[in-house]
Short mmCIF file of N, CA, C and O in Angstrom, two decimals:
data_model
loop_
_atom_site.label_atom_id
_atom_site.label_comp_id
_atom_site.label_asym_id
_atom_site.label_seq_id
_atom_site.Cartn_x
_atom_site.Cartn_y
_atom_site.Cartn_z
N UNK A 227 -31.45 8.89 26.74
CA UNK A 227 -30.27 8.43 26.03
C UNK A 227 -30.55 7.03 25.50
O UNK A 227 -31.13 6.21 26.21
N UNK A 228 -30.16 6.75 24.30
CA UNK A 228 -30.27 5.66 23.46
C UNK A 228 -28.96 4.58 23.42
O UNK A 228 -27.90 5.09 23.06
N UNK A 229 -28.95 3.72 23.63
CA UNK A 229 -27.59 2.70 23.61
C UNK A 229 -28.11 1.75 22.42
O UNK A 229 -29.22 1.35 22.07
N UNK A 230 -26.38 1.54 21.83
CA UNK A 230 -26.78 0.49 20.36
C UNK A 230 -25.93 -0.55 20.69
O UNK A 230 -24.75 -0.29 20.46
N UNK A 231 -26.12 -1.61 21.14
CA UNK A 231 -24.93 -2.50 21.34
C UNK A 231 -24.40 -3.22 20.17
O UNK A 231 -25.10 -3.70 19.27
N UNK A 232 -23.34 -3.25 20.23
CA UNK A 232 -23.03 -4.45 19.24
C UNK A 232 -21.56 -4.95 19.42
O UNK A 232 -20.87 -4.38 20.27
N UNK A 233 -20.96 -6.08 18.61
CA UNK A 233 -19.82 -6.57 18.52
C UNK A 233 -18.97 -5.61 19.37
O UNK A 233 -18.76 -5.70 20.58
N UNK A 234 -18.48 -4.58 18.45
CA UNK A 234 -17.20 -3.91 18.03
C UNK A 234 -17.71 -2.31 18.21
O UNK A 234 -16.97 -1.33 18.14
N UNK A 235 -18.84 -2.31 18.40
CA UNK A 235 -19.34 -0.68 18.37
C UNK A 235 -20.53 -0.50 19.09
O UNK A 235 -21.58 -1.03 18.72
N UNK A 236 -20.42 0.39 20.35
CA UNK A 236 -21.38 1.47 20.78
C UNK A 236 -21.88 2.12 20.41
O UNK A 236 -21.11 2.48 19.52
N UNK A 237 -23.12 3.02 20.27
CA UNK A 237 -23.83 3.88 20.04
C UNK A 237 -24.40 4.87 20.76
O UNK A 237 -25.53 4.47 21.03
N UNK A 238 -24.21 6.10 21.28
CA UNK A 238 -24.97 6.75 22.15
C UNK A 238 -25.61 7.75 22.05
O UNK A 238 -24.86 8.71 21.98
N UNK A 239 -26.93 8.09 22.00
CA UNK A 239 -27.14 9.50 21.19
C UNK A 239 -27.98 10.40 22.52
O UNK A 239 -29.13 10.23 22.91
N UNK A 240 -27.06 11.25 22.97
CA UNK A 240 -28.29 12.04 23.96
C UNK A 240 -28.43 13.16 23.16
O UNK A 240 -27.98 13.48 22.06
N UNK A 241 -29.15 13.66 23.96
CA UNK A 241 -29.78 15.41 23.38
C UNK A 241 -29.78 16.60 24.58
O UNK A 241 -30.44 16.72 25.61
N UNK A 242 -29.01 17.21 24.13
CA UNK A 242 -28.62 18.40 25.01
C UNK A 242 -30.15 19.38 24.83
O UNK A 242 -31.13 18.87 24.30
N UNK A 243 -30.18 20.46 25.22
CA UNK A 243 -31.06 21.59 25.71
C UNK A 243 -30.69 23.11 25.54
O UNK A 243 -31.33 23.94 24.90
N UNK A 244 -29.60 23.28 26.19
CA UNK A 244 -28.90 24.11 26.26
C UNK A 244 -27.19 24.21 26.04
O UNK A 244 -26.45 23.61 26.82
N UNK A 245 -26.71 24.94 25.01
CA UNK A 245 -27.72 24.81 23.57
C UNK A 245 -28.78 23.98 22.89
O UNK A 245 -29.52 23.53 23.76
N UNK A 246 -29.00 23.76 22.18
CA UNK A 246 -30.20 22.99 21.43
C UNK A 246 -28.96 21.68 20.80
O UNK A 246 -28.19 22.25 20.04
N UNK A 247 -28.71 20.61 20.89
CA UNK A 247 -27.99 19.69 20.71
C UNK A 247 -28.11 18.53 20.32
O UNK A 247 -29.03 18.12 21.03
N UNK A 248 -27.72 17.43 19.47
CA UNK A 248 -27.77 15.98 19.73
C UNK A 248 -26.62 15.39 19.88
O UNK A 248 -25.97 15.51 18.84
N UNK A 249 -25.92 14.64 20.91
CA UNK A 249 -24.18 14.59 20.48
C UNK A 249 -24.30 12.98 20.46
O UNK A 249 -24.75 12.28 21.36
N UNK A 250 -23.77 12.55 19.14
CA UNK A 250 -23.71 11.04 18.92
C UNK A 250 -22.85 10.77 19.36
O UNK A 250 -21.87 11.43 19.02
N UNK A 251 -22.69 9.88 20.19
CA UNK A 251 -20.82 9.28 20.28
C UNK A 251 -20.85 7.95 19.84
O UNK A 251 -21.83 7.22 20.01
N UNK A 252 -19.61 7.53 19.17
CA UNK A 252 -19.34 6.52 19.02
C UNK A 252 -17.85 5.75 19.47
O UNK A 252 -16.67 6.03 19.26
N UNK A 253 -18.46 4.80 20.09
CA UNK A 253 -17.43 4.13 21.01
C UNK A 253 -16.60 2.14 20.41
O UNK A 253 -17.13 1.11 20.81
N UNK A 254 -15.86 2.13 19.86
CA UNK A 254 -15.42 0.91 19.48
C UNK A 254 -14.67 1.38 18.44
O UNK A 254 -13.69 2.13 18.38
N UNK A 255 -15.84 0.29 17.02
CA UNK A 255 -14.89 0.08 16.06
C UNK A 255 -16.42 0.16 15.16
O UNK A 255 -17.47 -0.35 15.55
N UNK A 256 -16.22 1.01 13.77
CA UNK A 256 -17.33 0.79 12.57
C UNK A 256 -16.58 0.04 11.32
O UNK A 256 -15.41 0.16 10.94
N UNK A 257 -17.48 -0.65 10.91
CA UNK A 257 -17.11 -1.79 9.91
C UNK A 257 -18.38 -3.00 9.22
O UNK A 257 -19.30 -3.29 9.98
N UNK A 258 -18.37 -3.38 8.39
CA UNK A 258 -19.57 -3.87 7.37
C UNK A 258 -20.75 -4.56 8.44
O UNK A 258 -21.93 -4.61 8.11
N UNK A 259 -20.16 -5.18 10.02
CA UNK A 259 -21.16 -6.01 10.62
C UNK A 259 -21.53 -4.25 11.15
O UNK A 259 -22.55 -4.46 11.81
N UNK A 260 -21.35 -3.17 11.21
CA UNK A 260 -22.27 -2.10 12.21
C UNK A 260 -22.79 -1.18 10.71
O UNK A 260 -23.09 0.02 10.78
N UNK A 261 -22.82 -1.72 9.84
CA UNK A 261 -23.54 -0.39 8.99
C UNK A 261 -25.09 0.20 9.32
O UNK A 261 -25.40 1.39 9.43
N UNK A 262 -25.79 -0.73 9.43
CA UNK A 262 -27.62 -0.94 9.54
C UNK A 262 -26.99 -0.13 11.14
O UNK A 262 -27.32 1.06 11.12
N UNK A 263 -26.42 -0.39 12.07
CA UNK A 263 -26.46 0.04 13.37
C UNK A 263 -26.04 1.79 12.94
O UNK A 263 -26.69 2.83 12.95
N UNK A 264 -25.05 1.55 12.68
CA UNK A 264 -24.60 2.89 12.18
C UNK A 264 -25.34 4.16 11.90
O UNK A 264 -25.54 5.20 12.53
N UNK A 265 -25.74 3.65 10.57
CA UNK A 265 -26.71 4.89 9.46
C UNK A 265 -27.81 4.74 10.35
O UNK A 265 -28.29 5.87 10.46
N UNK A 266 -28.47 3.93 11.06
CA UNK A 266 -30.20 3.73 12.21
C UNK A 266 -30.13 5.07 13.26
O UNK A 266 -31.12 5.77 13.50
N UNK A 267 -28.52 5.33 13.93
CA UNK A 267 -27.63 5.81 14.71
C UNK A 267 -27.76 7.53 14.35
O UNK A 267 -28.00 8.49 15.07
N UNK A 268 -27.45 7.39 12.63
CA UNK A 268 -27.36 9.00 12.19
C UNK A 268 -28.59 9.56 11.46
O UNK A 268 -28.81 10.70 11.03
N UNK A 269 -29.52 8.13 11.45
CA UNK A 269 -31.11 8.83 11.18
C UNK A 269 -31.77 9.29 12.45
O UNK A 269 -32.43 10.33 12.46
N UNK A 270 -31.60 8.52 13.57
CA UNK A 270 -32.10 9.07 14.86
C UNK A 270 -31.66 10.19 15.17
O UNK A 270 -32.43 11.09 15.51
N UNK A 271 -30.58 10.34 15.12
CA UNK A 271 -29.90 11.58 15.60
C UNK A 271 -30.49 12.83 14.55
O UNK A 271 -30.66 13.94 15.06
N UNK A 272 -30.72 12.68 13.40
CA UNK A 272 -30.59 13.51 12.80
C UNK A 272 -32.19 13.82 12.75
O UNK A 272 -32.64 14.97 12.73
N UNK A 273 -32.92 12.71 12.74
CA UNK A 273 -34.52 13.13 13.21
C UNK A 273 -35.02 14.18 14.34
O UNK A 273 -36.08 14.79 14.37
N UNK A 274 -33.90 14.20 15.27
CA UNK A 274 -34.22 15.58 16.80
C UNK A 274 -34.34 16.96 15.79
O UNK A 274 -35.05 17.95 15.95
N UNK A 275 -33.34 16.62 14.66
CA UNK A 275 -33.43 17.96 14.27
C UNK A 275 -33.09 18.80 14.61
O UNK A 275 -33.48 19.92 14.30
N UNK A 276 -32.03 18.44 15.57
CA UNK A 276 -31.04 18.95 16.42
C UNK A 276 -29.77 19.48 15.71
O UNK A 276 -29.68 18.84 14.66
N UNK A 277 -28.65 20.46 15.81
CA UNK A 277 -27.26 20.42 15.46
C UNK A 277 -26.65 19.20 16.17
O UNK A 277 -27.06 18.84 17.28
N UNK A 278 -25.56 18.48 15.43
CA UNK A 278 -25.11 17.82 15.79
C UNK A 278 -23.80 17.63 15.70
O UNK A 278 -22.99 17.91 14.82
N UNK A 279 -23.65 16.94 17.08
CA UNK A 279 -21.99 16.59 17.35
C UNK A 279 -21.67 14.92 17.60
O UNK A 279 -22.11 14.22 18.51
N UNK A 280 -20.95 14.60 16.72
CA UNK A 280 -20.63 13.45 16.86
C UNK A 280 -19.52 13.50 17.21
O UNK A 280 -18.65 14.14 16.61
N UNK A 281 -19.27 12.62 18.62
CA UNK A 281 -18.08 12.25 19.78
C UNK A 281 -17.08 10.89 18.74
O UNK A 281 -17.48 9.78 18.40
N UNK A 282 -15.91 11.45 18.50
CA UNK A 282 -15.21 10.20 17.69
C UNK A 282 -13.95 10.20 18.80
O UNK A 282 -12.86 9.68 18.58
N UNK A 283 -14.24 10.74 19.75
CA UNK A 283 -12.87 10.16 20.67
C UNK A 283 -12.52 9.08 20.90
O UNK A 283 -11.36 8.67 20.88
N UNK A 284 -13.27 8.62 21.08
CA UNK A 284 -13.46 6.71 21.68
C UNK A 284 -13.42 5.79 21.10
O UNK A 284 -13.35 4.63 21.53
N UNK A 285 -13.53 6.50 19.11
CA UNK A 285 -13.36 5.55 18.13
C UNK A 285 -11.89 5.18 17.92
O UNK A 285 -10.89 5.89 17.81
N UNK A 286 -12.15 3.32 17.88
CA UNK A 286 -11.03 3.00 17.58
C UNK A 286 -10.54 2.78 15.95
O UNK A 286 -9.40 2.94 15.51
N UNK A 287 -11.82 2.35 15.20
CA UNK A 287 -11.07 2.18 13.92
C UNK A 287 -12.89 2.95 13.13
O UNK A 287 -13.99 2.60 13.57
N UNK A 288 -12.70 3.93 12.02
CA UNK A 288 -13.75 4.04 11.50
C UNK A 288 -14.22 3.29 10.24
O UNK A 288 -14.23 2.12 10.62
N UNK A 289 -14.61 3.32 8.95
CA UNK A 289 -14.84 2.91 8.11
C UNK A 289 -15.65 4.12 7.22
O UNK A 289 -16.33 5.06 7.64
N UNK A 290 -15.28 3.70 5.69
CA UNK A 290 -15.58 4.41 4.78
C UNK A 290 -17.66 5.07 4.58
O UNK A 290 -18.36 5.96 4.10
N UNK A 291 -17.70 4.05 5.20
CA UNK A 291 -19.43 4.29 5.51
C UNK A 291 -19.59 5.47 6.80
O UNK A 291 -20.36 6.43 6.95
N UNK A 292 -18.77 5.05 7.40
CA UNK A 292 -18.81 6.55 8.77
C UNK A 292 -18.19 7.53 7.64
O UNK A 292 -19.13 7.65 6.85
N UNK A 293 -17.55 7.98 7.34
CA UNK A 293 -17.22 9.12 6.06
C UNK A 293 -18.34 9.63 5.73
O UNK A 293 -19.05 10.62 5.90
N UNK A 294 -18.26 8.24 5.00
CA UNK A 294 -19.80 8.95 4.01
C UNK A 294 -20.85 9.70 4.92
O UNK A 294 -21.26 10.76 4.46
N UNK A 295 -21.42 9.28 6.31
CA UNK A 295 -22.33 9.64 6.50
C UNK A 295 -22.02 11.22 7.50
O UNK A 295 -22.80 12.04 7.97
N UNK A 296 -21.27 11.17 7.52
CA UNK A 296 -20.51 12.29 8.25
C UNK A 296 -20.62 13.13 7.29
O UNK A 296 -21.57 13.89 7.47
N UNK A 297 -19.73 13.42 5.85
CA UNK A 297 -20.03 14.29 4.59
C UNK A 297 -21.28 14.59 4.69
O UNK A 297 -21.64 15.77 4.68
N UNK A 298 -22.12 13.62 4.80
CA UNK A 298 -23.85 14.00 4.18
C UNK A 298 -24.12 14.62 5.82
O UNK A 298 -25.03 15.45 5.83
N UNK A 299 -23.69 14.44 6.74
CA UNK A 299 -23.84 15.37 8.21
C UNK A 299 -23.71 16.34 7.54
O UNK A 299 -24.55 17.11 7.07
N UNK A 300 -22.56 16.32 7.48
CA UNK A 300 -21.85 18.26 6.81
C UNK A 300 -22.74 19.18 6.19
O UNK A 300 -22.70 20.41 6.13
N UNK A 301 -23.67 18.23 5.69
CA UNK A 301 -24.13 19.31 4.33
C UNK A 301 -25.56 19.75 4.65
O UNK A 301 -26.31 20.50 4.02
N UNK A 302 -25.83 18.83 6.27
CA UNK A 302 -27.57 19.19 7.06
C UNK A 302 -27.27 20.78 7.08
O UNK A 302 -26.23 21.43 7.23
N UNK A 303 -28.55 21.10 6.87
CA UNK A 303 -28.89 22.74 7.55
C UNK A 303 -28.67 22.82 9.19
O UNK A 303 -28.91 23.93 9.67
N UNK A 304 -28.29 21.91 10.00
CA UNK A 304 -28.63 21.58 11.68
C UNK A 304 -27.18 21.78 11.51
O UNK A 304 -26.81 22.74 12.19
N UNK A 305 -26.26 21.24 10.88
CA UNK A 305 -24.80 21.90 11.59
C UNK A 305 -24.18 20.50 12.25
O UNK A 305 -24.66 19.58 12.93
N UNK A 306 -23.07 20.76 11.77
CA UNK A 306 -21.71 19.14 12.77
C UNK A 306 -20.92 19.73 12.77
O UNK A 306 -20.58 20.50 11.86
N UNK A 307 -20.16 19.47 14.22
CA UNK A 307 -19.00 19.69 14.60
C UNK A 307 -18.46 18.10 14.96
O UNK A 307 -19.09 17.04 14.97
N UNK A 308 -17.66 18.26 15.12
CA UNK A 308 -16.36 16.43 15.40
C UNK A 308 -16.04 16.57 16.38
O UNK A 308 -15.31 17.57 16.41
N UNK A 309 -16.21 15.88 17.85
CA UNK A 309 -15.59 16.05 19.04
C UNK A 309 -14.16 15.01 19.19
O UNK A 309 -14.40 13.81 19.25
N UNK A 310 -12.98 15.37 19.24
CA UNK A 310 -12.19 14.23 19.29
C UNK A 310 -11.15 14.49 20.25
O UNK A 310 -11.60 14.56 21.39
N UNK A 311 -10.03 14.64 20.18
CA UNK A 311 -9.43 13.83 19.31
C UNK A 311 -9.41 12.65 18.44
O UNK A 311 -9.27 11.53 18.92
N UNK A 312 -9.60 12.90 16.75
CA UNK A 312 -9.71 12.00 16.14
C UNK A 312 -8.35 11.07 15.97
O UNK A 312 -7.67 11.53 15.04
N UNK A 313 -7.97 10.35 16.35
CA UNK A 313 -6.53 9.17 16.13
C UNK A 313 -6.97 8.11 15.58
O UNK A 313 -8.14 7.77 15.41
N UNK A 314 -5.36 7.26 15.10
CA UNK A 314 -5.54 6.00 14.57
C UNK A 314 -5.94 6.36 13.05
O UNK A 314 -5.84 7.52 12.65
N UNK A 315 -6.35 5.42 12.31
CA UNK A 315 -6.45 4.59 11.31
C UNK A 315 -7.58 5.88 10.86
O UNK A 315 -7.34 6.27 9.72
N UNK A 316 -8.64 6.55 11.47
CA UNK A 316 -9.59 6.87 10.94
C UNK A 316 -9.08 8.75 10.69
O UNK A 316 -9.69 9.56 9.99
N UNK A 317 -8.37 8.89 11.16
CA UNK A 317 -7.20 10.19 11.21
C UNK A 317 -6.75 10.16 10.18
O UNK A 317 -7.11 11.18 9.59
N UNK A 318 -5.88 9.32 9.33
CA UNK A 318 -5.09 8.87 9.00
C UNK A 318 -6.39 9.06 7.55
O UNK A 318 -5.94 9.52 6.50
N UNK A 319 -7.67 8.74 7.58
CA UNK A 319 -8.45 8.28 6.21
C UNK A 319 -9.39 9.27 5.97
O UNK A 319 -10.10 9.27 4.96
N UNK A 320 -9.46 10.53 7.28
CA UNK A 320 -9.55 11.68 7.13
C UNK A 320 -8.45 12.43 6.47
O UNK A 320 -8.94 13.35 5.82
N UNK A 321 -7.39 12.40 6.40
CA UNK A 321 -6.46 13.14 6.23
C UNK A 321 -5.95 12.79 4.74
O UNK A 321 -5.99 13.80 4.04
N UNK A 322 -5.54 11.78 4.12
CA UNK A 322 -5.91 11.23 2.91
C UNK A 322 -6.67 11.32 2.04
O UNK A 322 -6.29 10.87 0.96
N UNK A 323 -8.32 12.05 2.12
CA UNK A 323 -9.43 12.22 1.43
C UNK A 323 -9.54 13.97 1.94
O UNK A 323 -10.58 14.57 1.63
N UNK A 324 -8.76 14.52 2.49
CA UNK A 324 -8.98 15.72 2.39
C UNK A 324 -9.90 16.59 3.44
O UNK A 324 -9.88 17.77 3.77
N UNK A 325 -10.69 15.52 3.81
CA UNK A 325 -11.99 15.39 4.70
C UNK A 325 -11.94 16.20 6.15
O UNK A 325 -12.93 16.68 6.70
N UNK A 326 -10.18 16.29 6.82
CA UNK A 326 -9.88 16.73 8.21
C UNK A 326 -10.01 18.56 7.71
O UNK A 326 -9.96 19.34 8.66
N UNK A 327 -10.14 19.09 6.49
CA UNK A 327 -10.43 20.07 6.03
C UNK A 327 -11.71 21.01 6.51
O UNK A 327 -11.92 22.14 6.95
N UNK A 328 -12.27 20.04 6.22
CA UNK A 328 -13.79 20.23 5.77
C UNK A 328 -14.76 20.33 7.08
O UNK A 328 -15.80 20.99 7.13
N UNK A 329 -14.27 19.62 8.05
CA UNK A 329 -15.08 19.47 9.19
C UNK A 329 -14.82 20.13 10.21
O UNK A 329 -13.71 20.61 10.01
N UNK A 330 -15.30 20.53 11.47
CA UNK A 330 -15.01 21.66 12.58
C UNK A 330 -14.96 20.46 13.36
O UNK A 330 -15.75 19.51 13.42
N UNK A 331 -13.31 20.79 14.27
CA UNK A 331 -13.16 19.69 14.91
C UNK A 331 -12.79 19.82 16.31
O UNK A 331 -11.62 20.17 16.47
N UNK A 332 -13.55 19.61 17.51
CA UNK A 332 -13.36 20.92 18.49
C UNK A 332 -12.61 19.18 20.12
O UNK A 332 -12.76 17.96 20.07
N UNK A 333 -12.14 19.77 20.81
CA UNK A 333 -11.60 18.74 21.66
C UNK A 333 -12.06 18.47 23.00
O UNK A 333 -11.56 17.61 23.72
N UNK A 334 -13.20 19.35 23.39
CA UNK A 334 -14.09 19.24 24.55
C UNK A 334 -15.53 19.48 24.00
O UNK A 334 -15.85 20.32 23.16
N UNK A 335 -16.33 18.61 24.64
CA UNK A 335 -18.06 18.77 24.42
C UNK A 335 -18.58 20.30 24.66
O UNK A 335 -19.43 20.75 23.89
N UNK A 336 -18.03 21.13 25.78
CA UNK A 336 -18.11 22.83 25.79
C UNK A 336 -18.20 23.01 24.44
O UNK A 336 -19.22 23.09 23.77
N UNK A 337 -16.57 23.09 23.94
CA UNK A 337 -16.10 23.84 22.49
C UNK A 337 -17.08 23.34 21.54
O UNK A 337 -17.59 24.16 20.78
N UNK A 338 -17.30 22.48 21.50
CA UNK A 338 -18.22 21.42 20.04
C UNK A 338 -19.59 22.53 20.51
O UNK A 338 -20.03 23.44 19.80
N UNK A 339 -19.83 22.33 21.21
CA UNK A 339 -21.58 22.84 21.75
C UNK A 339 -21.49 24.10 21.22
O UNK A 339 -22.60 24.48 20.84
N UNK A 340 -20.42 25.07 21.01
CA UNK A 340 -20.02 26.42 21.59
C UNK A 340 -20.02 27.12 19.63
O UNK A 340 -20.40 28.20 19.18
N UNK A 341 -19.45 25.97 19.00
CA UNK A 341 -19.76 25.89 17.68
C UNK A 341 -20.58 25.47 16.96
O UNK A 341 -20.41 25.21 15.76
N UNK A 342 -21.79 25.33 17.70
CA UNK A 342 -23.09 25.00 16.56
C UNK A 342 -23.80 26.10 16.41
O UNK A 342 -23.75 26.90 17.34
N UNK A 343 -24.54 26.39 15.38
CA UNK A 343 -25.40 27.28 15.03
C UNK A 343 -26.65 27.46 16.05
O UNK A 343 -27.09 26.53 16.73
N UNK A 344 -27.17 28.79 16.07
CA UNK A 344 -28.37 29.07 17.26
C UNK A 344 -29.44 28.94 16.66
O UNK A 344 -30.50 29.09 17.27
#
């Protein structure tokens, strides 16, 4: 497991097995001082080459750069699911852009795991 410290935002990326997994979580707040932490965050993760689940329970506020890189998640051949409950401000900028549509959004790490591709 990988830890990203910073200000306002955590980073955690383990890698499951069974299923075949990477689940990012992110814990704080994303915003212009965590971008370089951020996108470093969803190249690692996305280098396992793993399906992936990114944990936004714990997020307190997101930013338009977590969007973005989440969309371009969406569109990997490896597969994202959203573990949340997503709340707050970043709910709110999902739901506005259409975006809470688009994504599989499951409320336990089981369910998320249970929806990735084999």
């Amino acid at each position: 497991m990988q830890e990203h410290p910073l200000e306002d935002l955590r980073v955690r990326i383990s890698e499951h097995t069974r299923p075949n997994a990477c689940v990012l979580a992110l814990l704080g707040s994303t915003g212009t001082w965590s971008t370089p932490v951020l996108r470093q965050a969803f190249h690692d993760a996305q280098a396992t080459r793993r399906p992936l689940v990114v944990d936004l329970s714990a997020l307190d506020f997101g930013d338009e750069v977590l969007l973005g890189l989440l969309l371009e998640a969406h569109t990997s051949p490896q597969g994202l699911v959203l573990l949340g409950p997503v709340t707050g401000t970043f709910a709110r900028r999902l739901q506005r852009t259409g975006a809470d549509q688009i994504f599989n959004t499951q409320t336990t790490l089981p369910l998320a795991l249970a929806q990735l591709p084999t």
